[in-house]
XYZ file of C-alpha atoms in Angstrom:
533
model
C 132.985 121.012 92.257
C 136.607 122.591 91.238
C 138.026 122.714 87.980
C 140.895 120.439 86.366
C 143.306 123.438 85.698
C 147.248 123.446 86.786
C 146.278 126.716 89.037
C 143.333 124.807 90.477
C 145.757 122.055 91.310
C 148.269 123.992 92.979
C 145.579 126.055 95.170
C 143.890 122.623 95.957
C 147.126 120.747 97.220
C 148.256 123.650 99.101
C 144.732 123.985 101.104
C 145.280 120.077 101.627
C 148.843 120.333 102.645
C 148.324 122.950 104.642
C 145.264 121.725 106.539
C 147.042 118.448 107.093
C 150.189 120.032 108.798
C 148.352 122.071 111.386
C 147.865 118.790 113.854
C 151.252 117.721 113.411
C 152.867 121.327 114.149
C 150.769 121.445 117.063
C 151.554 118.588 118.761
C 155.145 118.672 118.146
C 155.377 122.300 119.555
C 153.338 121.030 122.624
C 155.612 117.992 122.937
C 158.983 119.896 122.632
C 157.702 122.679 125.117
C 156.689 120.131 127.486
C 160.320 118.512 127.239
C 161.709 122.649 127.685
C 159.360 122.678 130.659
C 160.780 119.332 132.183
C 164.107 119.810 131.453
C 164.679 123.490 132.448
C 162.840 122.635 135.943
C 165.714 120.243 136.552
C 168.377 123.017 134.969
C 169.769 120.685 132.104
C 168.353 123.071 129.819
C 168.061 127.148 129.284
C 164.900 128.956 129.116
C 165.956 130.015 125.449
C 166.225 126.538 124.605
C 162.969 126.817 122.303
C 161.202 130.241 121.344
C 157.987 130.632 122.267
C 154.763 131.652 119.906
C 152.653 134.632 120.932
C 149.838 133.361 123.474
C 147.123 132.898 121.045
C 149.070 131.050 118.806
C 149.839 128.631 122.111
C 146.461 128.304 122.777
C 145.256 127.448 119.748
C 148.693 124.596 119.341
C 147.505 123.418 122.725
C 143.817 123.008 121.876
C 144.822 121.253 118.690
C 146.923 118.989 120.378
C 144.159 117.851 123.250
C 141.520 117.890 120.546
C 143.759 115.177 118.727
C 145.048 113.087 121.442
C 141.883 113.179 123.684
C 138.875 113.167 121.567
C 140.001 112.364 117.638
C 142.347 109.048 118.630
C 139.790 107.286 120.865
C 136.907 108.627 118.608
C 138.260 107.323 115.471
C 138.815 103.941 117.188
C 134.958 103.968 118.190
C 134.121 104.396 114.497
C 135.971 101.234 113.100
C 133.713 99.237 115.082
C 131.695 96.450 112.671
C 128.773 97.568 110.731
C 125.364 96.256 111.416
C 124.038 94.676 108.145
C 120.309 94.671 107.240
C 119.323 91.532 106.336
C 118.764 91.130 102.451
C 115.656 88.578 102.593
C 115.760 84.917 101.411
C 118.124 83.279 99.099
C 115.539 83.450 95.724
C 115.158 87.452 96.568
C 118.850 87.458 96.608
C 118.783 85.193 93.387
C 116.565 87.607 91.820
C 118.784 90.886 92.790
C 122.014 89.391 91.493
C 120.174 88.333 87.919
C 118.481 92.150 87.881
C 122.507 93.201 88.374
C 123.654 90.731 86.009
C 121.334 91.891 83.122
C 122.395 95.561 83.479
C 126.094 94.875 83.447
C 127.646 96.293 80.063
C 131.297 95.267 80.353
C 131.279 92.276 82.819
C 135.249 92.399 82.536
C 135.293 96.014 83.650
C 132.781 95.458 86.309
C 134.628 92.669 88.131
C 137.799 94.609 87.542
C 136.631 98.007 89.077
C 135.454 95.896 92.278
C 138.917 94.697 92.643
C 140.597 98.488 92.368
C 141.620 98.215 88.707
C 143.558 94.568 89.132
C 144.218 92.698 85.859
C 141.618 89.635 85.788
C 144.804 87.314 85.585
C 145.189 88.600 89.206
C 141.821 87.826 90.332
C 141.466 84.676 91.972
C 138.207 82.601 92.407
C 138.138 82.505 96.082
C 138.413 86.220 96.449
C 135.290 86.582 93.883
C 133.640 84.571 96.558
C 134.499 86.777 99.237
C 133.245 89.690 97.381
C 129.841 88.064 96.760
C 129.814 87.092 100.088
C 129.828 91.086 101.152
C 127.375 92.036 98.501
C 124.974 89.659 98.814
C 125.296 88.389 102.227
C 126.771 91.340 103.986
C 129.510 89.190 105.970
C 133.141 87.192 105.063
C 132.315 83.740 106.548
C 129.890 81.355 105.300
C 128.100 77.942 105.968
C 127.838 75.278 103.337
C 124.149 76.369 102.147
C 125.636 80.073 101.669
C 128.688 78.764 99.843
C 126.894 76.847 97.631
C 124.719 79.956 96.981
C 127.773 82.093 96.495
C 129.306 79.090 94.074
C 126.233 79.580 91.890
C 127.001 83.796 91.528
C 130.644 83.271 90.689
C 129.603 80.668 87.937
C 127.130 82.843 86.522
C 129.777 85.850 86.328
C 132.210 83.622 84.623
C 130.106 82.584 82.129
C 128.896 86.200 81.896
C 132.756 87.073 81.053
C 133.231 84.002 79.130
C 135.781 82.716 81.034
C 136.648 80.804 84.530
C 138.833 82.897 87.055
C 142.022 81.251 88.189
C 141.528 79.054 91.309
C 142.683 79.932 94.709
C 143.034 83.608 96.131
C 145.369 85.705 93.547
C 146.973 88.485 94.477
C 144.186 91.295 94.256
C 141.663 92.057 97.081
C 138.087 93.504 96.378
C 136.631 96.650 97.972
C 134.225 95.572 100.475
C 132.720 98.906 101.862
C 131.070 97.906 105.041
C 133.568 95.610 105.862
C 136.762 97.425 105.231
C 137.919 99.617 107.434
C 136.889 103.277 107.574
C 139.369 105.458 105.645
C 138.685 108.636 107.685
C 141.705 111.379 107.776
C 141.600 113.922 110.791
C 140.053 117.311 110.738
C 141.553 120.165 112.956
C 140.071 122.490 114.904
C 140.580 125.192 112.749
C 138.570 123.188 110.163
C 135.352 123.209 112.172
C 135.605 126.550 112.901
C 135.769 127.427 109.367
C 132.610 125.002 108.698
C 131.146 126.912 111.657
C 131.339 130.085 109.835
C 129.659 128.666 106.723
C 126.976 127.238 108.888
C 126.391 130.428 110.413
C 125.998 132.256 106.656
C 123.299 129.916 106.509
C 121.336 131.337 109.321
C 121.579 134.874 107.635
C 120.755 133.701 104.105
C 118.144 131.285 104.167
C 115.798 133.535 106.568
C 116.154 136.400 103.729
C 114.365 133.788 101.436
C 111.480 133.251 104.086
C 112.791 130.036 105.386
C 112.523 129.217 109.424
C 114.724 127.063 110.914
C 113.573 123.996 112.691
C 115.921 122.266 115.171
C 115.929 119.223 117.677
C 115.831 119.243 121.175
C 118.593 121.226 123.080
C 120.934 118.114 124.068
C 120.763 117.054 120.864
C 121.841 120.476 119.445
C 124.730 120.871 121.910
C 126.266 117.572 120.629
C 127.152 118.541 117.220
C 131.018 119.993 116.156
C 131.071 122.686 114.977
C 128.504 123.972 117.856
C 125.391 126.061 116.774
C 124.430 128.254 119.199
C 122.567 130.340 116.841
C 120.399 127.258 116.265
C 119.188 128.180 119.949
C 117.465 131.012 118.956
C 114.746 129.933 116.847
C 111.367 129.290 118.130
C 110.357 126.427 115.931
C 111.264 122.519 116.930
C 111.567 119.694 114.507
C 109.042 116.778 115.587
C 112.123 114.104 114.559
C 115.008 113.336 117.009
C 117.687 113.557 114.935
C 116.529 115.480 111.460
C 116.674 119.105 111.821
C 115.436 121.177 108.617
C 114.470 124.627 107.122
C 111.240 125.287 105.972
C 109.529 127.800 103.602
C 105.906 127.945 104.270
C 103.146 126.625 101.607
C 100.770 129.202 100.648
C 100.028 128.192 97.108
C 96.659 126.429 96.089
C 97.875 126.154 92.402
C 100.982 124.363 93.427
C 102.643 121.601 95.550
C 105.348 122.175 98.061
C 108.754 120.421 97.727
C 110.827 118.579 99.680
C 115.055 119.050 99.259
C 117.708 116.408 100.391
C 121.296 117.836 99.924
C 124.602 115.730 98.846
C 127.659 115.101 100.583
C 129.565 118.709 101.281
C 129.171 121.593 103.710
C 125.345 121.047 104.457
C 122.614 123.449 102.264
C 125.025 126.401 101.675
C 125.798 125.793 97.969
C 122.083 125.319 97.151
C 120.981 128.415 98.372
C 121.160 129.943 94.867
C 118.707 127.414 93.749
C 116.218 127.442 96.358
C 116.171 130.913 96.045
C 115.547 130.624 92.196
C 112.434 128.623 93.199
C 111.276 131.524 95.405
C 111.663 134.143 93.145
C 109.191 133.111 90.682
C 106.381 132.622 92.976
C 105.662 135.934 94.601
C 102.555 136.889 93.156
C 103.637 136.319 89.385
C 103.634 134.341 86.585
C 106.406 131.803 86.473
C 108.423 130.877 83.164
C 105.685 128.096 82.506
C 103.072 131.107 81.864
C 100.963 129.999 84.939
C 99.842 132.323 87.641
C 100.831 131.821 91.372
C 98.630 132.527 93.944
C 101.017 132.328 97.124
C 104.621 130.965 97.849
C 105.670 127.480 97.242
C 106.450 125.751 100.247
C 110.321 124.142 100.446
C 111.362 121.876 102.976
C 115.234 121.384 103.031
C 116.412 118.808 105.200
C 120.213 118.741 106.799
C 121.900 115.630 106.829
C 124.453 116.402 109.177
C 126.660 113.266 109.119
C 127.576 114.215 105.377
C 128.003 118.075 105.917
C 131.562 118.045 107.460
C 130.812 118.083 111.209
C 130.842 115.766 114.298
C 127.468 114.434 114.883
C 125.470 111.203 115.176
C 125.582 108.384 113.000
C 123.690 108.635 109.510
C 120.081 107.178 110.246
C 119.435 103.761 109.400
C 116.548 103.631 106.434
C 113.950 102.907 108.869
C 114.509 105.724 111.272
C 115.304 108.329 108.666
C 111.661 107.387 107.098
C 109.944 107.322 110.584
C 111.756 110.555 111.028
C 110.657 112.049 107.675
C 107.301 111.314 108.186
C 106.832 112.867 111.362
C 108.252 116.301 109.560
C 105.750 115.795 106.829
C 102.830 115.116 108.767
C 103.831 118.138 111.085
C 103.652 120.648 107.872
C 100.955 118.585 106.087
C 102.864 117.720 103.097
C 101.175 114.227 102.908
C 97.574 115.593 101.755
C 95.963 114.456 98.387
C 97.850 117.199 96.567
C 101.398 115.478 97.708
C 104.689 116.953 97.331
C 107.799 117.284 94.399
C 110.783 115.198 95.666
C 114.206 116.957 94.488
C 117.417 115.831 95.769
C 121.389 115.666 94.807
C 124.027 113.234 94.965
C 123.746 111.349 98.293
C 120.621 112.809 98.795
C 119.336 110.736 95.698
C 119.863 107.418 98.204
C 117.763 108.972 101.091
C 114.754 109.936 98.173
C 115.386 105.957 97.045
C 114.531 105.039 100.801
C 111.290 107.236 100.782
C 110.362 105.995 96.832
C 110.511 102.323 98.469
C 108.246 103.710 101.602
C 104.956 104.268 101.975
C 105.664 107.857 101.275
C 105.853 107.295 98.043
C 101.981 107.690 97.494
C 102.321 111.113 98.067
C 105.038 111.782 95.699
C 104.157 113.636 92.515
C 107.151 114.332 90.777
C 110.874 113.351 91.049
C 114.008 115.183 90.216
C 117.434 113.820 91.050
C 120.384 115.699 89.971
C 123.840 113.726 89.807
C 122.216 110.615 91.670
C 124.641 108.064 92.828
C 121.442 105.653 93.225
C 121.286 103.892 89.867
C 123.087 101.112 89.087
C 125.043 100.820 92.583
C 126.356 97.367 91.664
C 128.510 98.711 89.461
C 131.731 99.785 90.689
C 132.078 103.567 89.789
C 130.611 105.451 93.414
C 132.614 102.401 95.405
C 135.600 102.594 93.847
C 136.230 106.942 92.843
C 135.361 107.559 96.391
C 137.751 104.869 98.164
C 140.049 103.581 95.887
C 140.995 106.040 92.745
C 144.540 107.602 93.240
C 143.931 111.082 92.953
C 145.495 113.039 89.885
C 143.500 116.155 88.969
C 142.557 118.973 91.427
C 138.926 117.641 91.477
C 140.020 114.249 92.339
C 141.951 115.515 95.407
C 139.025 117.846 96.517
C 136.498 114.789 96.567
C 139.035 112.537 98.102
C 139.912 115.102 101.049
C 137.282 116.947 101.705
C 134.610 114.435 100.962
C 135.818 110.666 100.995
C 138.006 111.209 103.966
C 135.938 113.697 106.119
C 135.401 111.617 109.386
C 131.406 111.704 109.044
C 131.633 110.722 105.555
C 133.924 107.837 105.441
C 131.907 106.332 108.567
C 128.497 106.642 106.718
C 129.723 105.224 103.392
C 131.736 102.287 105.240
C 129.286 101.401 108.282
C 125.446 102.773 107.237
C 125.953 102.365 103.435
C 124.316 99.181 102.057
C 123.945 99.339 98.388
C 121.268 96.631 98.196
C 118.583 98.745 100.042
C 119.950 101.891 98.299
C 119.497 101.329 94.929
C 117.269 102.713 92.237
C 116.140 100.550 89.166
C 114.808 102.499 86.471
C 111.231 100.633 86.299
C 110.564 102.170 89.790
C 110.371 105.724 88.466
C 108.859 107.632 85.441
C 105.700 106.948 83.585
C 105.028 103.383 84.252
C 104.953 103.919 87.796
C 102.927 107.215 87.649
C 105.610 109.714 88.997
C 106.890 111.848 86.741
C 110.941 111.995 87.136
C 113.604 114.240 85.660
C 117.228 112.912 86.091
C 120.234 115.411 85.733
C 123.183 114.026 84.618
C 127.031 115.831 83.945
C 128.866 114.365 81.061
C 132.317 115.029 83.244
C 131.123 113.601 86.335
C 133.972 112.185 88.299
C 131.807 109.928 90.813
C 129.526 108.253 88.633
C 129.391 107.212 85.205
C 127.011 109.492 83.830
C 127.219 107.805 80.468
C 126.330 104.378 81.658
C 123.398 105.421 83.588
C 122.019 107.711 80.994
C 122.005 104.795 78.673
C 120.598 102.684 81.349
C 117.724 105.104 82.228
C 117.002 105.721 78.293
C 116.557 101.782 77.724
C 119.248 101.290 75.807
C 121.535 98.128 76.033
C 125.250 98.647 76.349
C 127.533 101.792 77.727
C 130.418 103.347 77.672
C 133.500 100.778 78.042
C 135.664 102.929 80.530
C 138.927 101.944 81.051
C 138.475 98.939 83.316
C 139.661 100.144 86.633
C 136.563 101.987 87.978
C 136.920 104.971 85.967
C 135.015 105.510 82.653
C 135.146 107.030 79.413
C 132.031 109.542 78.934
C 133.057 110.076 75.211
C 131.318 107.205 73.784
C 133.899 105.761 71.872
C 133.272 102.289 70.603
C 129.250 102.856 70.839
C 129.161 103.791 67.160
C 128.272 107.514 68.506
C 125.321 107.872 66.066
C 122.011 109.910 66.493
C 120.220 106.633 67.451
C 122.479 105.672 69.960
C 122.928 109.252 71.704
C 119.784 110.727 70.897
C 118.737 110.627 74.321
C 121.392 113.028 75.343
C 119.607 115.595 73.520
C 115.582 114.863 73.600
C 113.283 117.611 74.872
C 112.165 117.862 77.843
C 108.449 117.610 78.112
C 107.783 117.090 81.731
C 106.578 113.596 81.434
C 107.689 109.746 82.370
C 111.292 109.340 82.488
C 113.459 111.871 81.410
C 116.724 112.967 81.276
C 118.604 116.032 81.480
C 122.411 115.875 80.019
C 124.972 118.566 80.706
C 127.992 117.483 78.372
C 130.483 119.640 80.270
C 129.473 119.424 83.479
C 131.380 117.419 86.402
C 129.579 116.478 89.846
C 127.424 119.345 91.426
C 128.759 121.969 88.522
C 125.548 122.081 87.244
C 123.990 123.697 90.380
C 126.821 126.505 90.237
C 125.505 128.748 87.386
C 122.217 129.955 86.876
C 122.029 129.088 83.318
C 122.622 125.904 84.007
C 120.192 125.852 87.017
C 117.272 127.125 84.577
C 116.375 123.477 83.128
C 116.039 122.037 87.214
C 114.131 125.043 87.992
C 111.955 124.586 85.322
C 111.257 120.693 86.002
C 110.386 121.541 90.108
C 107.850 124.369 88.811
C 106.283 121.615 86.317
C 105.944 118.602 88.659
C 104.776 121.300 91.552
C 102.047 122.513 89.105
C 98.444 121.420 90.234
C 96.419 120.673 87.333
């Protein structure tokens, strides 16, 4: 993640404006030349009416124009199709989920204002709160009498929590409803996808140097990605799954378990190569930093999640599809044996980790590392607000909004394939009580999640940072006392047992991965969980 300095702001704004202008310039040039050609043939204009660009530039402009008009416009309309919501269970199960959510809301007013895009409480009408809960717990915006009665019960519960009733009627404010709202995608040019292709090619060069082998899906499936991946056709290894491709480093150690890695939103595995290499470097027949000798290399299975990797491809898999395909892959490489494996994930990858934790695969997971997780407290507005509704101000805000939130694949994934009730992970589902050692890495300056709130929740403390009431947050702990008793969870020594937190005070989202010194505690946790005792 980029920083917040003025030079970085100028740089990111220039990049975004430049990329955004490519298509308008291309279409305008082609239209003017078409008009010029038509009128020149009729003798109305002279040949010199419009100067010609160099031939390669004209070809590029024509390609950009055709791509936009013939592919993107109909494709963007196709992506606006309604989401297919999963069944959320019985009314009793929904009521239990509602109560669990409300038990973990530290600031009820900030909670509802965040979902209503920071609107003042006076502008939030009771009818709109009913519509919001209808999306959150029923996945729709029309209700029968029994459902209306259920939603009235939820609204009354929230009013009791806030300590005041909502104004009757609709009110001025409208809520965020991720899977019912329009998909907020923004066009990407062919030049951008070519750039992604170059980065993708660098992955195919760098990962094999660390002993990884690429496993592709079928030939037909490989040809359905943009940018194309011709280098993927050179591999002799095939994924047993229909959609999921991955990189695998064979596991040969008898004293350590293999690792499964799930990446976050961005440009694929490229930012994570140093982290994966850090694990590999410590196990080449030498003792790791835990003092334990190794007798081979730790296997690593790094999964590619293409729909959130800045490319045009298939839609994000449903929870059931992902678990089924991961089961095939893990069985192929014998990860579902008694020794089990370590599950490591970052950002959106923690959502997919949650699906595995909630599946039969859970019984084979021996340790969990969640870096910048977005899966805890998903009923809070921070993730949805920061991705879809926040007006960007700083450089990192603009980077997140344009290169992540508005990317075609990411926008569709969040707006049509992201169902919070099946993605949320609760504190009691991980850690010592459940028998799975778990470490959660949080950054104090994270602009996506309220890291302070999540940390206090995981530490079992009541209350949280108060935030600003608009879906953003204040991670300084103001108003909380800031005593050693309150904030001691940030500085606890890591032991590798139970549920533990690694707190990086000055790190934004993903910045803990950028430098070796910051990555060191993560690598230590992975090695510790990997060791067979």
